[in-house]
Amino acid sequence: MDYLQGLNPEQQAAVKQINGPVMIIAGAGSGKTRVITFRVAHLIRNGVDAFNILVLTFTNKAAREMRERINHLVGPDAKNIWMGTFHSVFAKLLRVEADKIGYPNNFTIYDTDDSKSVLRAILKEMNLDDKLYSPNFVYSRISAAKNNLVSWQEYQKNEQIQADDFSSGRGQLGVIYQNYATRCYRAGAMDFDDLLFKTNELLKNYPEVLNKYQHKFKYLMVDEYQDTNFSQYLIVKRLAAVNENICVVGDDAQSIYAFRGANIQNILNFEKDYPDLKVFKLEQNYRSTQNIVNVANSIISNNKEQLKKNVFSEKEAGDKIKVMRAFSDNEEGKLVAESIMQERSTRGLKWHDFAILYRTNAQSRSMEEALRKMGTPYKIYGGLSFYQRKEIKDLIAYFRLTFNPSDEEALKRVINYPRRGIGDTTVDRIIVSADQHQITPFEVIINPSKYLDGRTSASVGAFATMIQSFQVITKTQTAYESALHIAQHSGLLKDLYEDKSVEGLNRYENIQELLNGIKEFSEREDIEERGLDVFMQDVALLTNDDKDNNANADTVSLMTIHSSKGLEFPQVYVVGLEENLFPSQMSLNSRTDLEEERRLFYVATTRAENKLTLSYATSRFKFGTLISCEPSRFLDEIDARYLDLDLTAKPVTGNDAFFSDERTAWSKGNDTFSKPKQPTVKTTSILAKAHVPSAGFAPSDTSNLQVGMDVEHERFGFGKVISLEGNKPDIKATIFFKEIGQKQLLLKFAKLRIIKIQ
């Protein structure tokens, strides 16, 4: 077993434990993927047939990397492992078994846009207010129901759900859910949630199917188990029930997807399902410096619900974690951009060595503006992906319709693109006629004279004939040959080519890039089936990490913390560490929600390899209004021994006593901040001595404020103007206040009362 010598003792023990239930608690940067890879290879080397191994991941990228590594260790047997995301693996299973639940084996997989398009049509037909019943809200409601295995029938019978819906004025949600499920079924389509919902239905209602896969998958491994929802949990539990050779890998400290339905209790309570469980803890962090690991540990130690572990690093101590204070969100962007420029220059780094992480997408604006001004190349992750571009979705809709003519959404998208004289009125007639005769819209258009008037039947019939010709082509041609034929003969390629605008050229090039990708797929040797239908399945199941077609560009990475999960960078900036932003305002009334926010902060800090910088602003624009901000309570939870406070930014108006001069709560004698911890209300020890404004306090006209004047601020108390700088209307006054020391205020927001003129 020489191949195991590169693992540390705890990793080796986890790999060698072949039989029975196993839980591997893998701290950040602890070599989790390496352990999973070696464990699968060890199973095969010890006589387990690769056909009997099921490995479930949360990204296709992770599955591909693992398969490549396993192939290196055990050879071509690796291709026989059932490995992939929950959705891709069980989509594959459903392709085999779908007929048992009334679906065609070539069912379409709807993405979020497709699902919302169906919902918009239903809302229109039901004459419902799309503000009260917004497609986003309805979609999330149905998604949550499916993730909790609540069918539309159960939804309508559940008294509590119905009471909640009616109390919110949304009493029709149950009917919308029913219509949506019916519409998808008629179109031979499943949305992403259905892939797991229908798998549960299949395993529950068809014992012979459950028995078949229980005996096929004798060994199960689940990566990122802390991110599983109820639906995923139940599938895994059912499949593992016979052999109980189940190994789950994860880290409760990195459970950050409750908004998607992830249930941290799945990993916290795993031992209750399997009393004979063997637990292995991977606690050595190979990614980050000691200081970064120590900071992360001090953060997560504040959570009550957790599986205890002692993560450590044997790397050098490294730089202390810098905390930067900014006057505003714009200045925060400027400080971060300047810091990146300086670090790149002095340390000889590349742009792609840097990442800026934020809590919400809206925070990217100030970062982008500052980076642009500095001439720094950057890329925002989580934006419009390649496969979400209109021209790509158009061509893929042709592919979808070719393989599944019942796909109503695909038909509506391309029946008149490029234009062929089939207007919206005709499309509406097709849909209505299909509803009336309980058939699919495609069955209407292949017999247009039977259902439509003569004016439109010719063009509609020609479109149907074209799609049928595509169906013939795909049976004999490769994926690339089929795709090129459809792109050319649909008229789509010609339409884009004739658009000579810059946008038109970009769209044409995107189609060429898609065709290039299909050609590469057609020539792959590591897969047995290379038809266009198989390529379509892969595209439908892409996760966010698979959709970036420019991953190797030398750019600074900007992304939300949620998007950064699983990534690592030499230098990381976590920005916007302010109360009501991070932690978010919505999390402050619930310990459970606040603990998830803290886990999110833990994930952010552990993305850094060599240097971590935290920043916050004392004021920020919100809905067009400049508001005062307080530093995040999470800063208060960090052991001060590992921090480097950057107080060079100008102290300004707002609740900024947190870092004020000599009186900072980070006094030299304390290891942690002295600010009291409260669940929802945050104050600092200095702000606790709040100034009581004088009777009749009213701000003065400060347009003629001069150095030497005595003033009163309703919060900071009495002080003297030391200096003035800047031009109207952005004049800043430096004032020495008796209680809290020197501060700099922007006059137009300061609300000062002039007491004495020198």
mmCIF file of N, CA and C in Angstrom, residues 319-324 611 614 640-647 666:
data_model
loop_
_atom_site.group_PDB
_atom_site.id
_atom_site.type_symbol
_atom_site.label_atom_id
_atom_site.label_comp_id
_atom_site.label_asym_id
_atom_site.label_seq_id
_atom_site.Cartn_x
_atom_site.Cartn_y
_atom_site.Cartn_z
ATOM 1 N N ASP A 319 1.617 36.622 7.823
ATOM 2 C CA ASP A 319 1.197 37.973 8.194
ATOM 3 C C ASP A 319 0.009 37.920 9.142
ATOM 4 N N LYS A 320 -0.043 38.908 10.024
ATOM 5 C CA LYS A 320 -1.252 39.062 10.814
ATOM 6 C C LYS A 320 -2.389 39.501 9.889
ATOM 7 N N ILE A 321 -3.602 39.312 10.351
ATOM 8 C CA ILE A 321 -4.773 39.650 9.531
ATOM 9 C C ILE A 321 -5.026 41.146 9.650
ATOM 10 N N LYS A 322 -4.926 41.837 8.527
ATOM 11 C CA LYS A 322 -5.097 43.289 8.535
ATOM 12 C C LYS A 322 -6.582 43.641 8.568
ATOM 13 N N VAL A 323 -6.933 44.622 9.393
ATOM 14 C CA VAL A 323 -8.296 45.156 9.440
ATOM 15 C C VAL A 323 -8.237 46.608 8.994
ATOM 16 N N MET A 324 -8.937 46.932 7.909
ATOM 17 C CA MET A 324 -8.931 48.288 7.359
ATOM 18 C C MET A 324 -10.278 48.959 7.608
ATOM 19 N N LYS A 611 -2.422 35.475 2.930
ATOM 20 C CA LYS A 611 -2.738 36.757 3.554
ATOM 21 C C LYS A 611 -4.232 37.013 3.493
ATOM 22 N N LEU A 614 -9.385 42.176 6.144
ATOM 23 C CA LEU A 614 -10.795 42.452 6.432
ATOM 24 C C LEU A 614 -11.014 43.957 6.381
ATOM 25 N N ALA A 640 -7.451 39.218 19.233
ATOM 26 C CA ALA A 640 -6.704 40.394 18.790
ATOM 27 C C ALA A 640 -5.214 40.133 18.587
ATOM 28 N N ARG A 641 -4.686 39.035 19.135
ATOM 29 C CA ARG A 641 -3.255 38.735 18.968
ATOM 30 C C ARG A 641 -2.877 38.504 17.513
ATOM 31 N N TYR A 642 -3.865 38.137 16.711
ATOM 32 C CA TYR A 642 -3.569 37.778 15.323
ATOM 33 C C TYR A 642 -3.916 38.898 14.344
ATOM 34 N N LEU A 643 -4.201 40.088 14.868
ATOM 35 C CA LEU A 643 -4.688 41.171 14.019
ATOM 36 C C LEU A 643 -3.691 42.317 13.889
ATOM 37 N N ASP A 644 -3.788 42.979 12.745
ATOM 38 C CA ASP A 644 -2.989 44.171 12.470
ATOM 39 C C ASP A 644 -3.970 45.267 12.083
ATOM 40 N N LEU A 645 -4.182 46.227 12.988
ATOM 41 C CA LEU A 645 -5.175 47.278 12.750
ATOM 42 C C LEU A 645 -4.579 48.385 11.901
ATOM 43 N N ASP A 646 -5.220 48.643 10.753
ATOM 44 C CA ASP A 646 -4.792 49.733 9.883
ATOM 45 C C ASP A 646 -5.672 50.940 10.182
ATOM 46 N N LEU A 647 -5.145 51.885 10.979
ATOM 47 C CA LEU A 647 -5.930 53.057 11.375
ATOM 48 C C LEU A 647 -5.589 54.280 10.542
ATOM 49 N N TRP A 666 -9.644 47.408 21.460
ATOM 50 C CA TRP A 666 -8.506 46.496 21.391
ATOM 51 C C TRP A 666 -7.377 47.035 22.261
#
